[in-house]
PDB file of C-alpha atoms in Angstrom:
ATOM      1  CA  MET P   1      75.201 165.612  32.522  1.00  0.00           C
ATOM      2  CA  LYS P   2      73.365 165.286  29.210  1.00  0.00           C
ATOM      3  CA  LEU P   3      69.787 166.533  29.293  1.00  0.00           C
ATOM      4  CA  LEU P   4      67.292 166.119  26.472  1.00  0.00           C
ATOM      5  CA  ARG P   5      63.627 166.228  25.528  1.00  0.00           C
ATOM      6  CA  PHE P   6      61.847 163.317  23.870  1.00  0.00           C
ATOM      7  CA  GLY P   7      58.429 162.598  22.385  1.00  0.00           C
ATOM      8  CA  PRO P   8      56.075 164.121  19.812  1.00  0.00           C
ATOM      9  CA  LYS P   9      56.609 167.731  18.803  1.00  0.00           C
ATOM     10  CA  GLY P  10      54.835 170.009  21.243  1.00  0.00           C
ATOM     11  CA  ALA P  11      54.485 167.242  23.835  1.00  0.00           C
ATOM     12  CA  GLU P  12      58.122 166.500  24.678  1.00  0.00           C
ATOM     13  CA  LYS P  13      59.109 165.147  28.088  1.00  0.00           C
ATOM     14  CA  PRO P  14      62.341 165.939  29.931  1.00  0.00           C
ATOM     15  CA  GLY P  15      64.996 163.264  29.984  1.00  0.00           C
ATOM     16  CA  LEU P  16      68.533 162.414  30.971  1.00  0.00           C
ATOM     17  CA  LEU P  17      71.031 160.327  28.998  1.00  0.00           C
ATOM     18  CA  ASP P  18      72.657 157.728  31.235  1.00  0.00           C
ATOM     19  CA  ALA P  19      76.191 156.353  30.958  1.00  0.00           C
ATOM     20  CA  GLU P  20      75.024 153.531  28.677  1.00  0.00           C
ATOM     21  CA  GLY P  21      73.272 155.919  26.283  1.00  0.00           C
ATOM     22  CA  ALA P  22      69.746 155.081  27.473  1.00  0.00           C
ATOM     23  CA  ILE P  23      67.164 157.805  28.017  1.00  0.00           C
ATOM     24  CA  ARG P  24      65.821 158.153  31.563  1.00  0.00           C
ATOM     25  CA  ASP P  25      62.540 159.966  32.177  1.00  0.00           C
ATOM     26  CA  LEU P  26      62.898 163.098  34.307  1.00  0.00           C
ATOM     27  CA  SER P  27      59.175 163.947  34.331  1.00  0.00           C
ATOM     28  CA  GLY P  28      58.970 163.258  38.060  1.00  0.00           C
ATOM     29  CA  GLU P  29      61.799 165.696  38.763  1.00  0.00           C
ATOM     30  CA  VAL P  30      61.201 168.679  36.454  1.00  0.00           C
ATOM     31  CA  SER P  31      58.353 169.692  34.165  1.00  0.00           C
ATOM     32  CA  ASP P  32      60.664 170.597  31.262  1.00  0.00           C
ATOM     33  CA  ILE P  33      64.267 171.398  30.390  1.00  0.00           C
ATOM     34  CA  SER P  34      63.599 175.117  30.585  1.00  0.00           C
ATOM     35  CA  GLY P  35      63.476 178.149  32.872  1.00  0.00           C
ATOM     36  CA  GLU P  36      64.211 177.428  36.511  1.00  0.00           C
ATOM     37  CA  ALA P  37      65.248 173.858  35.711  1.00  0.00           C
ATOM     38  CA  LEU P  38      68.395 175.318  34.115  1.00  0.00           C
ATOM     39  CA  GLY P  39      69.575 177.037  37.297  1.00  0.00           C
ATOM     40  CA  ASP P  40      72.547 175.754  39.285  1.00  0.00           C
ATOM     41  CA  GLU P  41      70.391 174.594  42.203  1.00  0.00           C
ATOM     42  CA  THR P  42      68.173 172.355  40.076  1.00  0.00           C
ATOM     43  CA  LEU P  43      71.071 171.078  37.952  1.00  0.00           C
ATOM     44  CA  THR P  44      72.973 170.148  41.109  1.00  0.00           C
ATOM     45  CA  ARG P  45      69.925 168.231  42.360  1.00  0.00           C
ATOM     46  CA  LEU P  46      69.541 166.392  39.053  1.00  0.00           C
ATOM     47  CA  ARG P  47      73.242 165.585  38.960  1.00  0.00           C
ATOM     48  CA  ALA P  48      72.924 163.887  42.348  1.00  0.00           C
ATOM     49  CA  LEU P  49      70.251 161.472  41.109  1.00  0.00           C
ATOM     50  CA  ASP P  50      71.042 157.831  40.457  1.00  0.00           C
ATOM     51  CA  PRO P  51      69.905 157.413  36.832  1.00  0.00           C
ATOM     52  CA  SER P  52      69.092 153.746  37.439  1.00  0.00           C
ATOM     53  CA  THR P  53      66.243 154.827  39.732  1.00  0.00           C
ATOM     54  CA  LEU P  54      64.576 156.745  36.889  1.00  0.00           C
ATOM     55  CA  GLN P  55      62.253 155.037  34.427  1.00  0.00           C
ATOM     56  CA  LYS P  56      64.078 153.854  31.327  1.00  0.00           C
ATOM     57  CA  VAL P  57      62.495 155.009  28.065  1.00  0.00           C
ATOM     58  CA  GLU P  58      62.057 152.064  25.743  1.00  0.00           C
ATOM     59  CA  GLY P  59      62.361 152.089  21.971  1.00  0.00           C
ATOM     60  CA  THR P  60      63.658 154.981  19.882  1.00  0.00           C
ATOM     61  CA  PRO P  61      61.456 157.999  20.570  1.00  0.00           C
ATOM     62  CA  ARG P  62      61.781 161.216  18.601  1.00  0.00           C
ATOM     63  CA  ILE P  63      64.330 163.570  20.145  1.00  0.00           C
ATOM     64  CA  GLY P  64      63.087 167.141  20.381  1.00  0.00           C
ATOM     65  CA  ALA P  65      64.987 170.393  20.741  1.00  0.00           C
ATOM     66  CA  CYS P  66      66.974 170.051  23.969  1.00  0.00           C
ATOM     67  CA  ILE P  67      65.559 173.321  25.373  1.00  0.00           C
ATOM     68  CA  GLY P  68      61.871 174.060  25.796  1.00  0.00           C
ATOM     69  CA  GLN P  69      60.086 177.404  26.030  1.00  0.00           C
ATOM     70  CA  VAL P  70      62.991 179.369  24.537  1.00  0.00           C
ATOM     71  CA  GLY P  71      62.555 183.077  25.186  1.00  0.00           C
ATOM     72  CA  LYS P  72      65.227 184.454  22.847  1.00  0.00           C
ATOM     73  CA  PHE P  73      67.117 182.745  20.019  1.00  0.00           C
ATOM     74  CA  ILE P  74      70.100 185.061  19.546  1.00  0.00           C
ATOM     75  CA  CYS P  75      72.696 184.552  16.832  1.00  0.00           C
ATOM     76  CA  ILE P  76      76.165 185.974  16.269  1.00  0.00           C
ATOM     77  CA  GLY P  77      77.134 186.627  12.648  1.00  0.00           C
ATOM     78  CA  LEU P  78      80.568 186.593  11.006  1.00  0.00           C
ATOM     79  CA  ASN P  79      82.240 185.291  14.154  1.00  0.00           C
ATOM     80  CA  TYR P  80      84.952 183.266  12.399  1.00  0.00           C
ATOM     81  CA  ALA P  81      87.478 185.250  10.361  1.00  0.00           C
ATOM     82  CA  ASP P  82      87.670 182.691   7.560  1.00  0.00           C
ATOM     83  CA  HIS P  83      83.863 182.504   7.294  1.00  0.00           C
ATOM     84  CA  ALA P  84      83.654 186.306   7.030  1.00  0.00           C
ATOM     85  CA  ALA P  85      86.229 186.141   4.239  1.00  0.00           C
ATOM     86  CA  GLU P  86      84.343 183.466   2.282  1.00  0.00           C
ATOM     87  CA  SER P  87      81.177 185.579   2.661  1.00  0.00           C
ATOM     88  CA  GLY P  88      82.973 188.612   1.233  1.00  0.00           C
ATOM     89  CA  MET P  89      82.326 190.636   4.390  1.00  0.00           C
ATOM     90  CA  GLU P  90      84.542 192.610   6.760  1.00  0.00           C
ATOM     91  CA  LEU P  91      85.390 191.116  10.127  1.00  0.00           C
ATOM     92  CA  PRO P  92      83.262 193.118  12.596  1.00  0.00           C
ATOM     93  CA  GLN P  93      84.699 195.281  15.378  1.00  0.00           C
ATOM     94  CA  GLU P  94      81.855 194.194  17.696  1.00  0.00           C
ATOM     95  CA  PRO P  95      79.684 191.058  17.559  1.00  0.00           C
ATOM     96  CA  VAL P  96      77.037 191.142  14.837  1.00  0.00           C
ATOM     97  CA  ILE P  97      73.756 190.297  16.566  1.00  0.00           C
ATOM     98  CA  PHE P  98      70.583 189.011  14.939  1.00  0.00           C
ATOM     99  CA  PHE P  99      67.650 186.863  15.987  1.00  0.00           C
ATOM    100  CA  LYS P 100      65.981 183.734  14.685  1.00  0.00           C
ATOM    101  CA  ALA P 101      62.254 183.366  15.297  1.00  0.00           C
ATOM    102  CA  THR P 102      61.638 180.778  18.008  1.00  0.00           C
ATOM    103  CA  SER P 103      59.114 179.152  15.650  1.00  0.00           C
ATOM    104  CA  ALA P 104      62.143 177.979  13.633  1.00  0.00           C
ATOM    105  CA  ILE P 105      63.236 175.678  16.471  1.00  0.00           C
ATOM    106  CA  ASN P 106      63.300 172.021  15.475  1.00  0.00           C
ATOM    107  CA  GLY P 107      64.458 168.687  16.807  1.00  0.00           C
ATOM    108  CA  PRO P 108      68.011 167.653  15.885  1.00  0.00           C
ATOM    109  CA  ASP P 109      66.881 164.887  13.522  1.00  0.00           C
ATOM    110  CA  ASP P 110      63.624 166.429  12.302  1.00  0.00           C
ATOM    111  CA  THR P 111      63.070 167.080   8.612  1.00  0.00           C
ATOM    112  CA  VAL P 112      64.356 170.397   7.234  1.00  0.00           C
ATOM    113  CA  GLU P 113      61.942 172.177   4.884  1.00  0.00           C
ATOM    114  CA  ILE P 114      63.177 174.404   2.076  1.00  0.00           C
ATOM    115  CA  PRO P 115      60.832 177.426   2.216  1.00  0.00           C
ATOM    116  CA  ARG P 116      58.686 178.440  -0.730  1.00  0.00           C
ATOM    117  CA  GLY P 117      60.524 180.696  -3.144  1.00  0.00           C
ATOM    118  CA  SER P 118      63.926 179.657  -1.817  1.00  0.00           C
ATOM    119  CA  VAL P 119      66.852 179.510  -4.214  1.00  0.00           C
ATOM    120  CA  LYS P 120      69.746 179.533  -1.711  1.00  0.00           C
ATOM    121  CA  THR P 121      69.043 177.442   1.400  1.00  0.00           C
ATOM    122  CA  ASP P 122      72.344 176.977   3.242  1.00  0.00           C
ATOM    123  CA  TRP P 123      73.776 175.220   6.311  1.00  0.00           C
ATOM    124  CA  GLU P 124      75.827 176.394   9.332  1.00  0.00           C
ATOM    125  CA  VAL P 125      77.091 174.217  12.193  1.00  0.00           C
ATOM    126  CA  GLU P 126      77.332 176.315  15.366  1.00  0.00           C
ATOM    127  CA  LEU P 127      77.991 176.028  19.078  1.00  0.00           C
ATOM    128  CA  GLY P 128      74.835 176.829  21.020  1.00  0.00           C
ATOM    129  CA  VAL P 129      75.093 178.364  24.501  1.00  0.00           C
ATOM    130  CA  VAL P 130      72.121 178.073  26.859  1.00  0.00           C
ATOM    131  CA  ILE P 131      71.713 180.615  29.660  1.00  0.00           C
ATOM    132  CA  GLY P 132      70.944 179.232  33.122  1.00  0.00           C
ATOM    133  CA  LYS P 133      70.980 182.375  35.271  1.00  0.00           C
ATOM    134  CA  GLU P 134      69.908 185.930  34.467  1.00  0.00           C
ATOM    135  CA  ALA P 135      72.761 187.965  33.028  1.00  0.00           C
ATOM    136  CA  LYS P 136      72.626 191.768  32.982  1.00  0.00           C
ATOM    137  CA  TYR P 137      75.633 194.085  32.717  1.00  0.00           C
ATOM    138  CA  ILE P 138      78.041 191.261  33.544  1.00  0.00           C
ATOM    139  CA  SER P 139      81.787 191.066  32.933  1.00  0.00           C
ATOM    140  CA  GLU P 140      83.596 188.527  30.774  1.00  0.00           C
ATOM    141  CA  GLU P 141      85.117 187.035  33.935  1.00  0.00           C
ATOM    142  CA  GLU P 142      81.716 186.092  35.353  1.00  0.00           C
ATOM    143  CA  ALA P 143      79.990 185.297  32.048  1.00  0.00           C
ATOM    144  CA  LEU P 144      80.466 181.518  31.980  1.00  0.00           C
ATOM    145  CA  ASP P 145      78.920 181.240  35.469  1.00  0.00           C
ATOM    146  CA  HIS P 146      75.636 182.211  33.805  1.00  0.00           C
ATOM    147  CA  VAL P 147      75.745 179.282  31.357  1.00  0.00           C
ATOM    148  CA  ALA P 148      73.624 176.179  31.952  1.00  0.00           C
ATOM    149  CA  GLY P 149      75.240 174.222  29.152  1.00  0.00           C
ATOM    150  CA  TYR P 150      76.087 173.819  25.497  1.00  0.00           C
ATOM    151  CA  CYS P 151      74.516 172.184  22.438  1.00  0.00           C
ATOM    152  CA  VAL P 152      74.726 171.790  18.671  1.00  0.00           C
ATOM    153  CA  VAL P 153      72.795 174.242  16.477  1.00  0.00           C
ATOM    154  CA  ASN P 154      72.288 174.174  12.703  1.00  0.00           C
ATOM    155  CA  ASP P 155      71.733 177.831  11.810  1.00  0.00           C
ATOM    156  CA  LEU P 156      70.013 177.143   8.500  1.00  0.00           C
ATOM    157  CA  SER P 157      69.824 180.200   6.267  1.00  0.00           C
ATOM    158  CA  GLU P 158      68.186 181.302   3.040  1.00  0.00           C
ATOM    159  CA  ARG P 159      70.864 183.550   1.561  1.00  0.00           C
ATOM    160  CA  ASP P 160      68.679 185.289  -1.020  1.00  0.00           C
ATOM    161  CA  PHE P 161      66.117 186.209   1.654  1.00  0.00           C
ATOM    162  CA  GLN P 162      68.932 187.174   4.048  1.00  0.00           C
ATOM    163  CA  LEU P 163      71.010 189.388   1.781  1.00  0.00           C
ATOM    164  CA  HIS P 164      68.796 190.591  -1.061  1.00  0.00           C
ATOM    165  CA  ARG P 165      65.283 190.999   0.309  1.00  0.00           C
ATOM    166  CA  SER P 166      65.926 194.160   2.350  1.00  0.00           C
ATOM    167  CA  GLY P 167      65.847 194.645   6.105  1.00  0.00           C
ATOM    168  CA  GLN P 168      67.578 192.534   8.722  1.00  0.00           C
ATOM    169  CA  TRP P 169      69.014 189.026   8.353  1.00  0.00           C
ATOM    170  CA  VAL P 170      66.073 187.596  10.304  1.00  0.00           C
ATOM    171  CA  LYS P 171      64.127 187.085   7.048  1.00  0.00           C
ATOM    172  CA  GLY P 172      66.644 184.536   5.847  1.00  0.00           C
ATOM    173  CA  LYS P 173      67.094 182.842   9.201  1.00  0.00           C
ATOM    174  CA  SER P 174      63.609 182.185  10.542  1.00  0.00           C
ATOM    175  CA  ALA P 175      61.771 179.755   8.258  1.00  0.00           C
ATOM    176  CA  ASP P 176      60.062 176.857  10.002  1.00  0.00           C
ATOM    177  CA  THR P 177      62.597 174.051  10.743  1.00  0.00           C
ATOM    178  CA  PHE P 178      65.594 176.417  10.332  1.00  0.00           C
ATOM    179  CA  GLY P 179      66.710 175.996  13.970  1.00  0.00           C
ATOM    180  CA  PRO P 180      67.554 172.383  14.903  1.00  0.00           C
ATOM    181  CA  ILE P 181      68.881 172.336  18.490  1.00  0.00           C
ATOM    182  CA  GLY P 182      70.377 169.339  20.291  1.00  0.00           C
ATOM    183  CA  PRO P 183      70.384 166.375  20.639  1.00  0.00           C
ATOM    184  CA  TRP P 184      71.508 167.140  24.177  1.00  0.00           C
ATOM    185  CA  LEU P 185      72.107 170.023  26.507  1.00  0.00           C
ATOM    186  CA  VAL P 186      75.530 169.167  27.944  1.00  0.00           C
ATOM    187  CA  THR P 187      75.916 170.954  31.271  1.00  0.00           C
ATOM    188  CA  ARG P 188      78.852 173.311  31.590  1.00  0.00           C
ATOM    189  CA  ASP P 189      80.716 171.129  34.088  1.00  0.00           C
ATOM    190  CA  GLU P 190      81.265 168.597  31.284  1.00  0.00           C
ATOM    191  CA  VAL P 191      82.717 171.157  28.850  1.00  0.00           C
ATOM    192  CA  ALA P 192      86.201 171.989  30.058  1.00  0.00           C
ATOM    193  CA  ASP P 193      86.825 174.660  27.420  1.00  0.00           C
ATOM    194  CA  PRO P 194      84.088 175.927  25.079  1.00  0.00           C
ATOM    195  CA  GLN P 195      86.873 177.483  22.967  1.00  0.00           C
ATOM    196  CA  ASN P 196      88.375 174.115  22.034  1.00  0.00           C
ATOM    197  CA  LEU P 197      85.572 172.090  20.467  1.00  0.00           C
ATOM    198  CA  PRO P 198      86.042 170.487  17.020  1.00  0.00           C
ATOM    199  CA  MET P 199      82.940 170.731  14.814  1.00  0.00           C
ATOM    200  CA  TYR P 200      81.906 169.499  11.378  1.00  0.00           C
ATOM    201  CA  LEU P 201      79.063 169.410   8.855  1.00  0.00           C
ATOM    202  CA  GLU P 202      78.494 167.067   5.907  1.00  0.00           C
ATOM    203  CA  VAL P 203      75.929 167.060   3.108  1.00  0.00           C
ATOM    204  CA  ASN P 204      75.345 163.728   1.374  1.00  0.00           C
ATOM    205  CA  GLY P 205      78.535 162.391   2.973  1.00  0.00           C
ATOM    206  CA  HIS P 206      80.753 165.237   1.744  1.00  0.00           C
ATOM    207  CA  ARG P 207      82.423 167.197   4.517  1.00  0.00           C
ATOM    208  CA  TYR P 208      81.983 170.920   3.869  1.00  0.00           C
ATOM    209  CA  GLN P 209      82.723 172.303   7.331  1.00  0.00           C
ATOM    210  CA  ASP P 210      85.595 171.050   9.470  1.00  0.00           C
ATOM    211  CA  GLY P 211      86.467 173.624  12.112  1.00  0.00           C
ATOM    212  CA  SER P 212      86.855 174.395  15.779  1.00  0.00           C
ATOM    213  CA  THR P 213      85.589 176.948  18.261  1.00  0.00           C
ATOM    214  CA  ARG P 214      89.276 177.843  18.740  1.00  0.00           C
ATOM    215  CA  THR P 215      89.030 180.134  15.720  1.00  0.00           C
ATOM    216  CA  MET P 216      86.105 182.216  16.979  1.00  0.00           C
ATOM    217  CA  HIS P 217      86.734 185.958  16.600  1.00  0.00           C
ATOM    218  CA  PHE P 218      84.731 186.736  19.755  1.00  0.00           C
ATOM    219  CA  GLY P 219      84.776 183.996  22.395  1.00  0.00           C
ATOM    220  CA  VAL P 220      81.769 182.707  24.323  1.00  0.00           C
ATOM    221  CA  ALA P 221      82.480 184.750  27.473  1.00  0.00           C
ATOM    222  CA  MET P 222      82.917 187.951  25.494  1.00  0.00           C
ATOM    223  CA  VAL P 223      79.696 187.332  23.530  1.00  0.00           C
ATOM    224  CA  ILE P 224      77.648 186.758  26.693  1.00  0.00           C
ATOM    225  CA  SER P 225      79.080 189.822  28.425  1.00  0.00           C
ATOM    226  CA  HIS P 226      78.563 191.958  25.310  1.00  0.00           C
ATOM    227  CA  LEU P 227      74.949 190.876  24.875  1.00  0.00           C
ATOM    228  CA  SER P 228      74.233 191.573  28.540  1.00  0.00           C
ATOM    229  CA  GLN P 229      75.083 195.238  28.028  1.00  0.00           C
ATOM    230  CA  PHE P 230      72.150 195.600  25.615  1.00  0.00           C
ATOM    231  CA  MET P 231      69.541 193.180  26.982  1.00  0.00           C
ATOM    232  CA  SER P 232      69.110 190.917  29.969  1.00  0.00           C
ATOM    233  CA  LEU P 233      69.682 187.255  29.211  1.00  0.00           C
ATOM    234  CA  GLN P 234      67.184 184.922  30.818  1.00  0.00           C
ATOM    235  CA  PRO P 235      67.273 181.199  31.708  1.00  0.00           C
ATOM    236  CA  GLY P 236      66.519 179.219  28.559  1.00  0.00           C
ATOM    237  CA  ASP P 237      67.753 181.859  26.115  1.00  0.00           C
ATOM    238  CA  VAL P 238      69.837 180.258  23.357  1.00  0.00           C
ATOM    239  CA  ILE P 239      72.863 181.961  21.798  1.00  0.00           C
ATOM    240  CA  SER P 240      74.179 180.530  18.535  1.00  0.00           C
ATOM    241  CA  THR P 241      77.775 181.688  18.328  1.00  0.00           C
ATOM    242  CA  GLY P 242      78.678 181.652  14.633  1.00  0.00           C
ATOM    243  CA  THR P 243      79.968 179.181  12.075  1.00  0.00           C
ATOM    244  CA  PRO P 244      83.372 178.195  10.678  1.00  0.00           C
ATOM    245  CA  PRO P 245      84.038 178.302   6.914  1.00  0.00           C
ATOM    246  CA  GLY P 246      82.562 175.826   4.482  1.00  0.00           C
ATOM    247  CA  VAL P 247      79.008 177.066   4.026  1.00  0.00           C
ATOM    248  CA  GLY P 248      77.327 176.586   0.667  1.00  0.00           C
ATOM    249  CA  MET P 249      77.578 180.265  -0.189  1.00  0.00           C
ATOM    250  CA  GLY P 250      81.367 180.022   0.093  1.00  0.00           C
ATOM    251  CA  GLN P 251      81.760 177.143  -2.378  1.00  0.00           C
ATOM    252  CA  ASN P 252      82.953 177.586  -5.963  1.00  0.00           C
ATOM    253  CA  PRO P 253      80.500 177.181  -7.530  1.00  0.00           C
ATOM    254  CA  GLN P 254      78.050 178.018  -4.749  1.00  0.00           C
ATOM    255  CA  THR P 255      76.179 174.935  -3.500  1.00  0.00           C
ATOM    256  CA  TYR P 256      72.796 174.964  -1.801  1.00  0.00           C
ATOM    257  CA  LEU P 257      70.453 172.431  -0.255  1.00  0.00           C
ATOM    258  CA  LYS P 258      67.839 170.660  -2.361  1.00  0.00           C
ATOM    259  CA  PRO P 259      65.076 168.133  -1.599  1.00  0.00           C
ATOM    260  CA  GLY P 260      66.513 164.697  -0.929  1.00  0.00           C
ATOM    261  CA  ASP P 261      69.769 165.950   0.602  1.00  0.00           C
ATOM    262  CA  ARG P 262      70.986 164.522   3.900  1.00  0.00           C
ATOM    263  CA  ILE P 263      72.771 166.704   6.447  1.00  0.00           C
ATOM    264  CA  GLU P 264      74.964 165.461   9.297  1.00  0.00           C
ATOM    265  CA  LEU P 265      76.661 167.782  11.772  1.00  0.00           C
ATOM    266  CA  GLY P 266      78.234 167.517  15.169  1.00  0.00           C
ATOM    267  CA  ILE P 267      80.445 169.050  17.843  1.00  0.00           C
ATOM    268  CA  GLU P 268      82.823 166.971  19.935  1.00  0.00           C
ATOM    269  CA  GLY P 269      81.128 165.887  23.158  1.00  0.00           C
ATOM    270  CA  LEU P 270      77.815 167.548  22.283  1.00  0.00           C
ATOM    271  CA  GLY P 271      76.318 164.973  19.935  1.00  0.00           C
ATOM    272  CA  VAL P 272      75.320 164.670  16.284  1.00  0.00           C
ATOM    273  CA  GLN P 273      72.337 165.887  14.242  1.00  0.00           C
ATOM    274  CA  ARG P 274      71.034 164.135  11.097  1.00  0.00           C
ATOM    275  CA  GLN P 275      68.419 165.785   8.883  1.00  0.00           C
ATOM    276  CA  SER P 276      66.645 165.015   5.640  1.00  0.00           C
ATOM    277  CA  VAL P 277      65.747 167.922   3.362  1.00  0.00           C
ATOM    278  CA  VAL P 278      62.319 168.250   1.741  1.00  0.00           C
ATOM    279  CA  ALA P 279      60.441 170.939  -0.189  1.00  0.00           C
ATOM    280  CA  GLY P 280      58.292 173.123   2.052  1.00  0.00           C
TER     281      GLY P 280
END
């Protein structure tokens, strides 16, 4: 099942993508794609619906972030060995955890703004994991049972803010528009193996990232279990699980986003994002 949110920013409605690619309005079934709506009971009920009985959404509405009311936006750094190498950093012995501000969350095709003072705005295609059931002190074996579904995330980053402005990475990760999520939340029953998903990212038609979740250093189940030892994970929390090589910082010479650039990124089965870049 592919769930999404459509409409103006801040006033999105819940929707479902039918087999023909049309959006069906779920407003009569759930108030949002968030919280309790991400639990197994509600997802099972939604899965049993006949999409043809739901109102078809006409036209081409804006697609919002596929999750509403996100409590935590947790990111895992240096989770692909070849990306750690291109960043000039050691592969960590435990997952590197940082947060993005939830105010960075953006629709998958919304404009990306380069923040004021930026000199190194970069891209990162990542697998997003959305929690559907509270997870606290759980094992790797039970971790995936706590997942509602998966989505595409662009973990946009300002490298100068991140690495040279002191403090935690959050400074370089949290600018407005730096967290496009979606287009869809694909429920876990449709993702046979989250560790075998091809992914890519292009800027102006040039493919910079061409990887797979197969090469993750710490897999999805391990990441969820590990996080749950330090904090409870709640329905609607988003975990962005790291990026394969090919970021701008790793190019020779280094290449960063500028106004007028066009970004396209996607993960097999989870959809595609397309963003235009403007000055903030």
